[in-house]
Coordinates of C-alpha atoms in Angstrom, one line a residue:
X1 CA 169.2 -80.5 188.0
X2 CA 170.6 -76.7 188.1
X3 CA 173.1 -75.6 190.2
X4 CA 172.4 -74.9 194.0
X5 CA 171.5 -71.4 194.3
X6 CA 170.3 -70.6 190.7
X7 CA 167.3 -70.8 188.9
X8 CA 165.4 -73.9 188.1
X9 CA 165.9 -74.6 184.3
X10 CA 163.6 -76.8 182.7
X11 CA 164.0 -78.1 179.1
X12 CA 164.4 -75.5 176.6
X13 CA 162.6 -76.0 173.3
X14 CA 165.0 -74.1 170.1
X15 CA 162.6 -71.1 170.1
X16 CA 163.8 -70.7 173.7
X17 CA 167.6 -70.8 173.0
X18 CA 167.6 -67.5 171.5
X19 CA 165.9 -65.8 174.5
X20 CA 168.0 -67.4 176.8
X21 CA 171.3 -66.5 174.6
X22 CA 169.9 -62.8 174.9
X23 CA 169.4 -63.0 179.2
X24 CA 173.4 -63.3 179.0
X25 CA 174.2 -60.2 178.3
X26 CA 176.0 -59.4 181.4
X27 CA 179.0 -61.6 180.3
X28 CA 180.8 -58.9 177.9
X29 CA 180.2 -56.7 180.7
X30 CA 182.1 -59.0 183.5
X31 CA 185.6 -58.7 182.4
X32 CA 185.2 -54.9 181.1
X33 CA 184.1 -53.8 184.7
X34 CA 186.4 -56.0 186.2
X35 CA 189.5 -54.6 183.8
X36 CA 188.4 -50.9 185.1
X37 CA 189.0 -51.4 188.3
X38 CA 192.7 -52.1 187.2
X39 CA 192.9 -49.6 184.7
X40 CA 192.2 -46.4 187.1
X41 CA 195.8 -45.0 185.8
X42 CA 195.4 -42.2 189.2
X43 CA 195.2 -44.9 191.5
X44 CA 197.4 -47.6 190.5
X45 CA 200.3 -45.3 190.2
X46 CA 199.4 -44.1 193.5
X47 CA 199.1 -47.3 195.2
X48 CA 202.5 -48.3 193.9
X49 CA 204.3 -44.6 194.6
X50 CA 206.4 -45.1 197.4
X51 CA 205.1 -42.6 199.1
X52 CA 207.3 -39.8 200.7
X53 CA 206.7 -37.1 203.2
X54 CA 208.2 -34.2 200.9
X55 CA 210.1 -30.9 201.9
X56 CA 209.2 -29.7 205.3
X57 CA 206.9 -26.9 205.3
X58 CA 208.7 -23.5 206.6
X59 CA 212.2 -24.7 205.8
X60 CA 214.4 -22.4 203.7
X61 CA 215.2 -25.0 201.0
X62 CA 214.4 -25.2 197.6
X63 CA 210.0 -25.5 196.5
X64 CA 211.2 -28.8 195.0
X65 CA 213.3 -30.2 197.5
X66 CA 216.9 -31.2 197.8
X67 CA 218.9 -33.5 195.0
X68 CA 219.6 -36.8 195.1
X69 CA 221.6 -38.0 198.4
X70 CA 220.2 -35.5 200.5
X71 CA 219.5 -36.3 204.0
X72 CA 216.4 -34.0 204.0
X73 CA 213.1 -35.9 202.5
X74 CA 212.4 -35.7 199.0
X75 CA 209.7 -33.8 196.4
X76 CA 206.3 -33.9 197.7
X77 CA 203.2 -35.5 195.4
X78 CA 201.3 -32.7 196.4
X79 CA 197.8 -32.3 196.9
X80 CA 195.6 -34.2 194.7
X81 CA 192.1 -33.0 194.1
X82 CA 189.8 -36.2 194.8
X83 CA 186.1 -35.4 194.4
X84 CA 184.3 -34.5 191.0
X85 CA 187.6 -36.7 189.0
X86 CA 185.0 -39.9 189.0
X87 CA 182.1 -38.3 187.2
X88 CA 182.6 -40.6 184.1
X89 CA 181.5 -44.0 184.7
X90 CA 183.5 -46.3 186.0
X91 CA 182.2 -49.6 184.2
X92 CA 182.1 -48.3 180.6
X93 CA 178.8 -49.3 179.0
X94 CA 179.5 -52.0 175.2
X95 CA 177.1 -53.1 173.1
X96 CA 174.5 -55.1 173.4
X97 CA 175.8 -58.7 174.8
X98 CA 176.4 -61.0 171.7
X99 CA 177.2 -58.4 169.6
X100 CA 180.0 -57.2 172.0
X101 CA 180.9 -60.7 172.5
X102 CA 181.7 -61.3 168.9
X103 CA 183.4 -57.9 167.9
X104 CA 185.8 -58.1 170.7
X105 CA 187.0 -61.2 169.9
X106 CA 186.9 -61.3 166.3
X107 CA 184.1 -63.9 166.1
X108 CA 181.1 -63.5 163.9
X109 CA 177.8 -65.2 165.3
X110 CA 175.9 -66.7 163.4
X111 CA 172.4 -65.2 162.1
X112 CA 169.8 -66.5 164.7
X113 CA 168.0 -69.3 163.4
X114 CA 164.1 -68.7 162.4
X115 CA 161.6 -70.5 165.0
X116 CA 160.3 -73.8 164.2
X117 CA 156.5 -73.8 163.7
X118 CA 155.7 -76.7 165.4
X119 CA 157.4 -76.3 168.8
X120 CA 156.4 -76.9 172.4
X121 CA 156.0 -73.6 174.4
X122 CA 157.6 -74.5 177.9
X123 CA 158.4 -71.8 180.3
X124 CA 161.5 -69.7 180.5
X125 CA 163.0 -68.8 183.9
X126 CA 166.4 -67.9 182.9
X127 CA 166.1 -64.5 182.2
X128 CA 165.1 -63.5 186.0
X129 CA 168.6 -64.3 186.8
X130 CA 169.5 -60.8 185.4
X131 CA 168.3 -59.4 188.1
X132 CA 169.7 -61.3 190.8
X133 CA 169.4 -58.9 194.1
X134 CA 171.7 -61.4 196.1
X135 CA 174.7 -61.0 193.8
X136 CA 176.0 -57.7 194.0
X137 CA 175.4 -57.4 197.9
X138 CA 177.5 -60.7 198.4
X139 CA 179.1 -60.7 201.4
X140 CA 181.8 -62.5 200.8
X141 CA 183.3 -66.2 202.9
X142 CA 183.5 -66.7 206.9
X143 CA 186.8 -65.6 207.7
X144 CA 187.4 -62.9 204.7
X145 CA 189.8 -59.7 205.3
X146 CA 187.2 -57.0 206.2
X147 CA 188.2 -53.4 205.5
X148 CA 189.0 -52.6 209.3
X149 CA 191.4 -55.2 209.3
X150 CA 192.6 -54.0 206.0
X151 CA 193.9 -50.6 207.0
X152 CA 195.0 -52.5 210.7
X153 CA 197.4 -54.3 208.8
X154 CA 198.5 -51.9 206.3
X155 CA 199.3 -49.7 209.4
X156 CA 201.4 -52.7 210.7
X157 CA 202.9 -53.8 207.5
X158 CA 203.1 -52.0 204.8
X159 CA 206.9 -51.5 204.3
X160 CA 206.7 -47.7 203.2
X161 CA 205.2 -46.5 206.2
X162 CA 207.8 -48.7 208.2
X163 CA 210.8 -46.9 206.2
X164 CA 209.3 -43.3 206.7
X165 CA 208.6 -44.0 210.5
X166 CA 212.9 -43.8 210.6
X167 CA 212.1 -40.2 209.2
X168 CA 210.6 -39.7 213.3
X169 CA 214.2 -41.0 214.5
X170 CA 216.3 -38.8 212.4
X171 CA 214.3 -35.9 213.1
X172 CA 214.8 -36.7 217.0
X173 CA 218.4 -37.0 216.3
X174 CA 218.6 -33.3 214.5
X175 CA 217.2 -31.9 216.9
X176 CA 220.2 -33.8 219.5
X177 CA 222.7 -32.3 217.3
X178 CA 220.8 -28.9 217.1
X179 CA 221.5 -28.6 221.3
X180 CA 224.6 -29.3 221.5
X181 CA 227.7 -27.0 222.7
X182 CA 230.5 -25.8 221.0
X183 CA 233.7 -27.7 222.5
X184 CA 236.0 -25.5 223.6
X185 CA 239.6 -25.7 222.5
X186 CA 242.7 -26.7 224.2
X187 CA 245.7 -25.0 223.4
X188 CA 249.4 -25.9 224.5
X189 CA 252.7 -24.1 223.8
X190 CA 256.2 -23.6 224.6
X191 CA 257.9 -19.7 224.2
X192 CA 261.6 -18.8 224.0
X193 CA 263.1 -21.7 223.0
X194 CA 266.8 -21.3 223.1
X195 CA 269.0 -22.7 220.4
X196 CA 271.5 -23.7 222.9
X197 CA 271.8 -22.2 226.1
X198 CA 271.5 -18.2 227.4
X199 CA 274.5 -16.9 228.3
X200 CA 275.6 -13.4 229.3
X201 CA 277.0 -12.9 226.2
X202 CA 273.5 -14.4 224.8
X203 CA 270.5 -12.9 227.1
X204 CA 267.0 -13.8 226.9
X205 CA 264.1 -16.2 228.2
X206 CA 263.6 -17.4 230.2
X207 CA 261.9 -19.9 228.1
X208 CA 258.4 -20.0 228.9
X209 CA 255.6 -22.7 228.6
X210 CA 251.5 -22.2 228.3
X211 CA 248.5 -24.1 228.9
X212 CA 245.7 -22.1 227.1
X213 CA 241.9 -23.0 227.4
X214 CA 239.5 -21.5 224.9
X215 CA 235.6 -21.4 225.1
X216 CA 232.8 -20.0 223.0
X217 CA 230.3 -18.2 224.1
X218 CA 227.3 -18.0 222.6
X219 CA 225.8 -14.4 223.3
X220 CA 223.1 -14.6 220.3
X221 CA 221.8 -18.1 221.5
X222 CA 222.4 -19.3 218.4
X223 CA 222.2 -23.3 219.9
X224 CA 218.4 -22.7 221.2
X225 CA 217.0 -21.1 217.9
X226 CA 218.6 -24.1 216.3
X227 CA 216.8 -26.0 218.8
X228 CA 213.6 -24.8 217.9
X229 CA 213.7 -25.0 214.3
X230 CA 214.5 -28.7 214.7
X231 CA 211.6 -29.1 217.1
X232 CA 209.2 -27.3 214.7
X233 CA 210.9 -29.4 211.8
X234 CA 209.9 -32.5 213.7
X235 CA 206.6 -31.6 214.7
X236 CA 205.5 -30.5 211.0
X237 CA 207.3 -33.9 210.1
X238 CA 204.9 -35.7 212.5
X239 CA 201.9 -34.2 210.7
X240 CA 203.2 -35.0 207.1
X241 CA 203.2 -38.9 208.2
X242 CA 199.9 -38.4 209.3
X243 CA 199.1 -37.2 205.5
X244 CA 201.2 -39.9 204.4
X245 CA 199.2 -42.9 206.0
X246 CA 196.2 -40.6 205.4
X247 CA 197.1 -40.9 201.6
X248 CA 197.9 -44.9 202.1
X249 CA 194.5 -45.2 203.7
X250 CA 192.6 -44.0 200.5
X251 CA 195.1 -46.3 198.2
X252 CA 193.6 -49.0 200.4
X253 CA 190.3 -48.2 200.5
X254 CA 190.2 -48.3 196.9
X255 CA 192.2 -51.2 196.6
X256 CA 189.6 -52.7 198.9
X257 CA 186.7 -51.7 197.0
X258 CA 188.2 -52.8 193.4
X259 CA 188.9 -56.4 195.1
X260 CA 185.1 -56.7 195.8
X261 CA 184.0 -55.6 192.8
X262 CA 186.1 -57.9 190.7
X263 CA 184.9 -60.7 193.3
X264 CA 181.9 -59.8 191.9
X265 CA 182.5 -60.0 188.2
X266 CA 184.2 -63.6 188.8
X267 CA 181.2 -64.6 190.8
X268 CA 178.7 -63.5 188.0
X269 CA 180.8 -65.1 185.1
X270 CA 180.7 -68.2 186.6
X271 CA 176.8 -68.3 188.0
X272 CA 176.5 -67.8 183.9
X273 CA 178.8 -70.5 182.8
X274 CA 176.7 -72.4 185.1
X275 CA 173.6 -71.4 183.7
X276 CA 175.0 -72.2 180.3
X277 CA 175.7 -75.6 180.8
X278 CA 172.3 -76.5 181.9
X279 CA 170.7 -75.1 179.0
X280 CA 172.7 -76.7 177.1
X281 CA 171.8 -79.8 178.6
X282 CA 168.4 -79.3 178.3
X283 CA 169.1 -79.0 174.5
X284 CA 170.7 -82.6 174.5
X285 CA 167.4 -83.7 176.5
X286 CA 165.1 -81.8 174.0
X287 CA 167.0 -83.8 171.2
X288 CA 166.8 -87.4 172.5
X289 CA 163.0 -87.1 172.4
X290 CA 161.1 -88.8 169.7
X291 CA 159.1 -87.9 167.2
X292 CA 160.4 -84.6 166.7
X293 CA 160.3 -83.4 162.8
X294 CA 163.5 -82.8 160.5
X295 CA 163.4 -78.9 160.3
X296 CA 163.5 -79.3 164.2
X297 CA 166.3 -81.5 164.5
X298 CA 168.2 -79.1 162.5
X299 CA 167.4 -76.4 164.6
X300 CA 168.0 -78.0 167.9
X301 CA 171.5 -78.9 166.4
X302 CA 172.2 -75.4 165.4
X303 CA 170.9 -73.6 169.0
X304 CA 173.3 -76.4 170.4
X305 CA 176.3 -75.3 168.2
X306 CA 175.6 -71.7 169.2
X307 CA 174.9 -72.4 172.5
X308 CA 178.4 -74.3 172.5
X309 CA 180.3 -71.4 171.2
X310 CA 178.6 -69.0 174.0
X311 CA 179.5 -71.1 176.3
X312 CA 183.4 -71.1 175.5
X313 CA 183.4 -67.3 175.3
X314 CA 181.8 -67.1 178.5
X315 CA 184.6 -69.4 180.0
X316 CA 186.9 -67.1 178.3
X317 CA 185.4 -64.2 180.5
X318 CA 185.5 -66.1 183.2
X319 CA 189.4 -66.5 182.5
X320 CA 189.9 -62.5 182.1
X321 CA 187.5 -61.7 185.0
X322 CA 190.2 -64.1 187.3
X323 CA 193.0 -62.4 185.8
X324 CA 191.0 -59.1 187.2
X325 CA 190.7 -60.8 190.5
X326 CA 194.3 -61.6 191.0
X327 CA 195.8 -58.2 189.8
X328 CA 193.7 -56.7 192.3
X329 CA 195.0 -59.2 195.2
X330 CA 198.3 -58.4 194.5
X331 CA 197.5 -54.3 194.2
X332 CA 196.5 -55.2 197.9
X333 CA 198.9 -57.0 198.8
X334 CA 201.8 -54.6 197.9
X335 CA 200.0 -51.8 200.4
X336 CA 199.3 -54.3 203.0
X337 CA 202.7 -55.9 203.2
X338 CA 201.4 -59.8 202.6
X339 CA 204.2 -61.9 201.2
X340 CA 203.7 -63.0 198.0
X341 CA 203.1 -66.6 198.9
X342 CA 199.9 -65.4 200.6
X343 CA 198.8 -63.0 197.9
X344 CA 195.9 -65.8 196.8
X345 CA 194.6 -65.7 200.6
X346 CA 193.0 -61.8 200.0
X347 CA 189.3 -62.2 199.5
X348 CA 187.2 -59.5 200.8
X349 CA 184.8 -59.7 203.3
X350 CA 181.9 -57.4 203.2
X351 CA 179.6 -55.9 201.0
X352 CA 179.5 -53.5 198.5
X353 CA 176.2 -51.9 199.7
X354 CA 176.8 -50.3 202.9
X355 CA 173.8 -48.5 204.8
X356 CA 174.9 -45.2 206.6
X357 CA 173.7 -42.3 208.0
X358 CA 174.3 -39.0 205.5
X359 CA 177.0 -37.1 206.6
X360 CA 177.2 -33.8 208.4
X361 CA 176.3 -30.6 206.1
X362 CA 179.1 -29.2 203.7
X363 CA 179.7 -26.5 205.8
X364 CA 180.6 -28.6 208.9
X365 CA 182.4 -31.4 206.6
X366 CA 184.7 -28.0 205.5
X367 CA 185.2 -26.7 209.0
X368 CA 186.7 -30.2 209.8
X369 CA 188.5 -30.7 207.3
X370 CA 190.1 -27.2 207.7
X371 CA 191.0 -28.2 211.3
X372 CA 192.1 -31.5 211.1
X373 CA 193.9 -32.4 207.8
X374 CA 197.4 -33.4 208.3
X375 CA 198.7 -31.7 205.3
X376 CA 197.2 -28.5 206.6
X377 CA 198.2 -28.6 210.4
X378 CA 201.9 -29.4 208.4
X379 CA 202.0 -25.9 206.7
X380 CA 200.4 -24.0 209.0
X381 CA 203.5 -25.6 211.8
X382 CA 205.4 -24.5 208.9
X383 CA 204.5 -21.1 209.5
X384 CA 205.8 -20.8 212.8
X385 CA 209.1 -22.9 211.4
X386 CA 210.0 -20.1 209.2
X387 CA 209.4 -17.8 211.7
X388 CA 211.8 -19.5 213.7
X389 CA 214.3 -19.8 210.6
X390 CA 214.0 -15.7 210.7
X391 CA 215.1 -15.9 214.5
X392 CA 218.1 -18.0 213.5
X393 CA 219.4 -15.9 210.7
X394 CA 219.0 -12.9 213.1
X395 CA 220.7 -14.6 216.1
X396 CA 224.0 -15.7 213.2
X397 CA 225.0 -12.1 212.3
X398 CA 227.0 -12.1 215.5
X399 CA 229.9 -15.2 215.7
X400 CA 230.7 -16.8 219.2
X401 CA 232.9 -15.1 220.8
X402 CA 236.0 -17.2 222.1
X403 CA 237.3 -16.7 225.7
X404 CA 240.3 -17.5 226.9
X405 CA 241.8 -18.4 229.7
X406 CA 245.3 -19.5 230.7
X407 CA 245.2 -21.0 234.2
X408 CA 249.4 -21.0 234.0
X409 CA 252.0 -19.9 232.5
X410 CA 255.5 -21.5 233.3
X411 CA 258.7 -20.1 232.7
X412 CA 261.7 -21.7 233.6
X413 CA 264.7 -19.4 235.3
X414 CA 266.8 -21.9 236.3
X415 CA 269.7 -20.8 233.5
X416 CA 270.0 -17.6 235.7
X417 CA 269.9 -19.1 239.2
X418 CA 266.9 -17.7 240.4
X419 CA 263.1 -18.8 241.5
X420 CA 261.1 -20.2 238.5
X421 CA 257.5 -18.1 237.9
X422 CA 253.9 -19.0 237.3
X423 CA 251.3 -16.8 235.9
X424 CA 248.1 -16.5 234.4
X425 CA 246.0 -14.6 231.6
X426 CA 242.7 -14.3 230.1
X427 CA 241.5 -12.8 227.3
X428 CA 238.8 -12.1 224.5
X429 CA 238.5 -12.8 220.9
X430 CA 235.2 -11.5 219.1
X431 CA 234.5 -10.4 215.1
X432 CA 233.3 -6.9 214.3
X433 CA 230.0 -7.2 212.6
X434 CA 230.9 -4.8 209.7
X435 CA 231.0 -6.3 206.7
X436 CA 228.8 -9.3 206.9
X437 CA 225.6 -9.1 209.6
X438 CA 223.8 -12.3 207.9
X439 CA 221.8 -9.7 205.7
X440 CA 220.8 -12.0 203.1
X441 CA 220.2 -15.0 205.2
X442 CA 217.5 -12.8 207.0
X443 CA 216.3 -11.5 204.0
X444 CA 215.8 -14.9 202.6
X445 CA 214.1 -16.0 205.9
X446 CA 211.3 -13.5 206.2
X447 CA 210.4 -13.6 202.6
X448 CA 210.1 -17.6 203.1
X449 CA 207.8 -16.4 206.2
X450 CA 205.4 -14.4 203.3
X451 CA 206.1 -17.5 200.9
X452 CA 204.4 -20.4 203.3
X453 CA 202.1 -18.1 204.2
X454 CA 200.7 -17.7 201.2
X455 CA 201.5 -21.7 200.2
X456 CA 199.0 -22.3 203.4
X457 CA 195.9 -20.0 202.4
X458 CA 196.7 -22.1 199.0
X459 CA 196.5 -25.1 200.5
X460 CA 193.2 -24.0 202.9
X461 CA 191.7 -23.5 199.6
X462 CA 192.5 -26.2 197.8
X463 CA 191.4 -28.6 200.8
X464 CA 187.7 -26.7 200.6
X465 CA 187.2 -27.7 197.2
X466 CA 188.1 -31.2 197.6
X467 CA 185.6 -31.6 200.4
X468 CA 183.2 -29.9 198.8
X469 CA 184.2 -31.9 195.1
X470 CA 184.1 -35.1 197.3
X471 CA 180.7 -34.6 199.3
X472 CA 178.9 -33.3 195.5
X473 CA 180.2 -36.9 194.1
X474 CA 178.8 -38.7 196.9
X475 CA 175.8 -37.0 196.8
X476 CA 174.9 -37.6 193.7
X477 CA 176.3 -41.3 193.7
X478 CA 174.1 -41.8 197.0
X479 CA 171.1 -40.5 194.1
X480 CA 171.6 -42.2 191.2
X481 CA 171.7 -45.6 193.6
X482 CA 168.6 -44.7 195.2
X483 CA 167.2 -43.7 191.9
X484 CA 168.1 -47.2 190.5
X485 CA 167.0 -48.9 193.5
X486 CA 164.0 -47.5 193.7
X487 CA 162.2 -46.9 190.6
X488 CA 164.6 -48.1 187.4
X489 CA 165.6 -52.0 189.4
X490 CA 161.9 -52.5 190.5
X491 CA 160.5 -51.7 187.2
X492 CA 162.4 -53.3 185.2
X493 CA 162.3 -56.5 187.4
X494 CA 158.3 -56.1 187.2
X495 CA 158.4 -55.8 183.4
X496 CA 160.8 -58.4 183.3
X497 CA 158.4 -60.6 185.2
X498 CA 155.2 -59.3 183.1
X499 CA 157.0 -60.2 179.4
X500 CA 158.0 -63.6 180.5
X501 CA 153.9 -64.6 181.1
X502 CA 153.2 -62.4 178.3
X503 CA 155.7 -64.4 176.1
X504 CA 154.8 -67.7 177.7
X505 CA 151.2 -67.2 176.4
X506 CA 152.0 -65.8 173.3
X507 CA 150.8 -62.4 173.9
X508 CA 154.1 -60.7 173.0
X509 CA 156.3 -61.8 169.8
X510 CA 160.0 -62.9 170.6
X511 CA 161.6 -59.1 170.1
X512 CA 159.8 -57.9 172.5
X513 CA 160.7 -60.5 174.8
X514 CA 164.6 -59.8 174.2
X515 CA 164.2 -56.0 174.5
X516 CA 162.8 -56.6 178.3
X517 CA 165.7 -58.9 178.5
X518 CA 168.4 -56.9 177.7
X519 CA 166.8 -53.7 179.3
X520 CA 167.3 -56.1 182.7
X521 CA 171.1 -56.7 182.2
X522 CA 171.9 -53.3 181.8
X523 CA 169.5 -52.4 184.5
X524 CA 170.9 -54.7 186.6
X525 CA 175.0 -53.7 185.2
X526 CA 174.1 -50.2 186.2
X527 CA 173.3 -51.2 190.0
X528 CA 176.3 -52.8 190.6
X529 CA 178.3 -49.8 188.8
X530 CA 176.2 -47.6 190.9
X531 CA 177.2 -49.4 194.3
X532 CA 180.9 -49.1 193.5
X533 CA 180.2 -45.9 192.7
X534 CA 178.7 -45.1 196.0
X535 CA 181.1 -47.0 198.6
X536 CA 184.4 -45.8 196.7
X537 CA 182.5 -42.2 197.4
X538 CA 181.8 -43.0 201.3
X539 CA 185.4 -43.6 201.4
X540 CA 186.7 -40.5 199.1
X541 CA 184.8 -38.3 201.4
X542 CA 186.4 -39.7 204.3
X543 CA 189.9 -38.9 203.2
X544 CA 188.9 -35.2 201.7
X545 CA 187.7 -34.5 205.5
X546 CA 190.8 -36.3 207.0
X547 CA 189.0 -37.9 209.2
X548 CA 186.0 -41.1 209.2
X549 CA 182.8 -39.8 209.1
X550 CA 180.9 -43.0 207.4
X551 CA 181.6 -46.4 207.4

């Protein structure tokens, strides 16, 4: 008996090996699309980048940031460009299945084995499992991590975002320390100081003793420009974390959609393992029967040895395809903050194929991006920060200027025999802006004004291309799955369908047969590379917009 849930496999006759050798050719493919998943250089460095929120737009500072040690955040990734970089396929085509099978691993097959005359023509149902329409749209166990839940807990738990939400507390706290006041200084003192004692042959004093009080005034308002260049610092800083978890979002999106697809691959190595093993055991069946000539004794031995070795290297992809599996669990599990012990537990629930509206037109996916991108509202609240920084450098050509006040002054006539007598004073020390008015500073200022200005109309431009790169890659993705589903899947299952009745009554010679066969796997490779090419563009768009427009 087959497996539950696959095809019914009756006894294969030798002639039949062959053909059923050839419906495998979507094994070579399972590890290779599962290995390119992990291989997407862009995204795995990005998923493991701890990601920072980068200078703050407006400030003075270096382009590339402060050294090491600063307090100040560090050198920003940038923006990447996220659209038209997937045009190459993601699953790279090989050859054709054995042939691919034995080059990459150094194995020579041996030279298929002519058909015995006298042989039993049964029927062959294997091959329809090429085209299984269940497997790519698996939805995956009761109880799986959806992708809502995903980006739930990554919000939750992902340690980077919990280490730059301190970045919100420090920012509060400059802005403390940009308010506060001056403290004024207290200064005490004791005046003519006798070494001994006056005398009238040794006038003077009397000796005399001061309290002084001194406090600055700020006439520039120096303290509330600092003040609001902290608050503007903060508020761009707010928007940057936006960008950051905007940026964590799309690592976990395509985590996400590289767990399903290996999910996938595993799911299809085994369902051909499976298959495997009950042809082969049909073999053994087809052998035990009597009567059965020399030549095709020595054929069924030779489809069993062949069969045997297939079905090792199919374990072996199996093996790799896990591997695949795993790596992307624990690419997932770094972003979402799930303890290593708990890696295994990942498995994805949903499918690949997801039905959605299409999105608003370009135009309107560019006017929201333009207003609602984090990285853009960041510079352009960087704008106003310089234009703040210019207020401060402008309010510190003039110093504080220092009052003081001396609420008594003591001095002590008791040597002469008269009344002792209290005083005060007050007075004002100020700096004559001659020299140094801060012109450099200020200079420095407004040209950093022009300099984010210009970085912003950059950045507005750069931001319309990715929407626009994004929305043409799903576009076309959304096509060539539509094409595939509609015309290429349906024909080729049709003509799949046709051969096998055609072979079955010996209208159509055994190449034929194959050809139909392998123009199925690679039909049905290229709708499963053309779902994952379509959801990971869903979610692309929704991070070039900054916002979730599909599902």
């Amino acid at each position: 008996m087959a497996p539950e849930g696959l095809p019914t496999v009756p006894r294969c006759p030798p002639r039949a090996v062959a053909v059923i050798l050839a419906s495998l050719c979507l094994l070579p493919w399972c590890s290779r699309q599962a290995r390119a998943w992990q291989q997407d250089d862009e995204s795995s460095r990005r998923i493991l980048e701890f990601p920072n929120l980068g200078p703050v737009p407006g400030a003075p500072g270096p382009a590339l940031g402060p050294g090491p040690g600063s307090f100040d955040a560090g050198i920003s990734s940038g923006t990447q460009i996220i659209g038209g970089r997937r045009r190459q396929s993601i699953l790279p085509r090989g050859k054709p299945a054995l042939a691919a099978a034995s080059s990459a691993r150094g194995m020579r097959l041996p030279e298929p084995l002519p058909a015995p005359k006298a042989v039993r023509r049964t029927e062959i149902h294997a091959g329809t499992s090429a085209l299984d329409r269940s497997l790519a749209l698996d939805p995956g166990p009761e109880g799986g991590l959806t992708y809502d839940a995903a980006i739930e807990r990554m919000m939750a738990d992902n340690l980077d975002i919990r280490a730059l939400r301190h970045e919100m507390a420090q920012a509060d706290a400059d802005i403390l320390t940009a308010g506060l006041r001056t403290n004024p200084l207290v200064y005490v003192d004791t005046q003519m100081v006798p070494y001994g004692n006056w005398s009238d042959q040794r006038p003077g004093g009397p000796t005399q003793y001061d309290l002084n009080v001194t406090l600055p005034l700020d006439v520039s308002r120096k303290r509330q420009a600092r003040t609001v260049v902290a608050r503007m610092a903060k508020t761009a800083l707010e928007a940057q974390f936006q960008d950051v978890v905007r940026r964590q979002i799309d690592n976990v999106a395509k985590a996400y959609v590289g767990l399903q697809a290996t999910r996938i691959e595993v799911l299809a190595a085994e369902a051909s393992v499976r298959q495997q093993e009950a042809i082969l055991a049909g073999i053994d069946e087809d052998a035990r029967e009597p009567g059965l000539s020399a030549e095709e004794r020595r054929a069924l031995a030779a489809s069993r040895r062949r069969m045997t070795m297939a079905i090792e290297q199919s374990r072996s992809t199996v093996l790799e395809a896990t591997e695949a599996f795993e790596d992307a669990q624990e690419t997932l599990a770094v972003l979402l903050g799930v303890p290593p012990e708990a890696t295994s537990t990942l498995v994805p629930r949903g499918s690949l194929r997801v039905d959605a509206p299409p999105p608003p037109p370009l135009d309107e996916l560019v006017r929201l991006a333009t207003g609602c991108r984090p990285d853009l509202q960041a510079m352009r609240i960087g704008v106003t920060r310089a234009r703040a920084e210019v207020d401060l450098q402008r309010a510190n050509r003039i110093d504080d200027v220092f009052l003081f006040y001396d609420p008594i002054t003591y001095q002590d006539m008791r040597p002469y025999g008269k009344q002792d007598a209290t005083s005060w004073a007050v007075g004002l020390t100020f700096s004559m802006p001659i020299f140094n008015r801060n012109q450099g500073n200020i200079a420095r200022a407004e040209s950093n004004v022009g300099q984010t200005r210009v970085e912003t109309a950059s950045l507005e431009r750069r931001v319309a291309a990715e929407v626009r790169l994004a929305e043409r890659e799903y576009r076309y993705a959304r096509r060539q799955l539509e094409r595939i589903e509609d015309t290429v899947f349906t024909e080729a299952e049709a003509r799949l369908k046709q051969a096998q009745k055609e072979f079955d009554a010996g209208d159509i010679d055994f190449s034929e047969y194959e050809d139909a066969i392998e123009d199925a796997g690679a039909v049905a490779h290229e709708r499963r590379e053309a779902l994952a090419r379509y959801r990971r563009a869903m979610l692309d768009l929704n991070t070039a917009v900054g916002m979730r427009i599909l599902p």
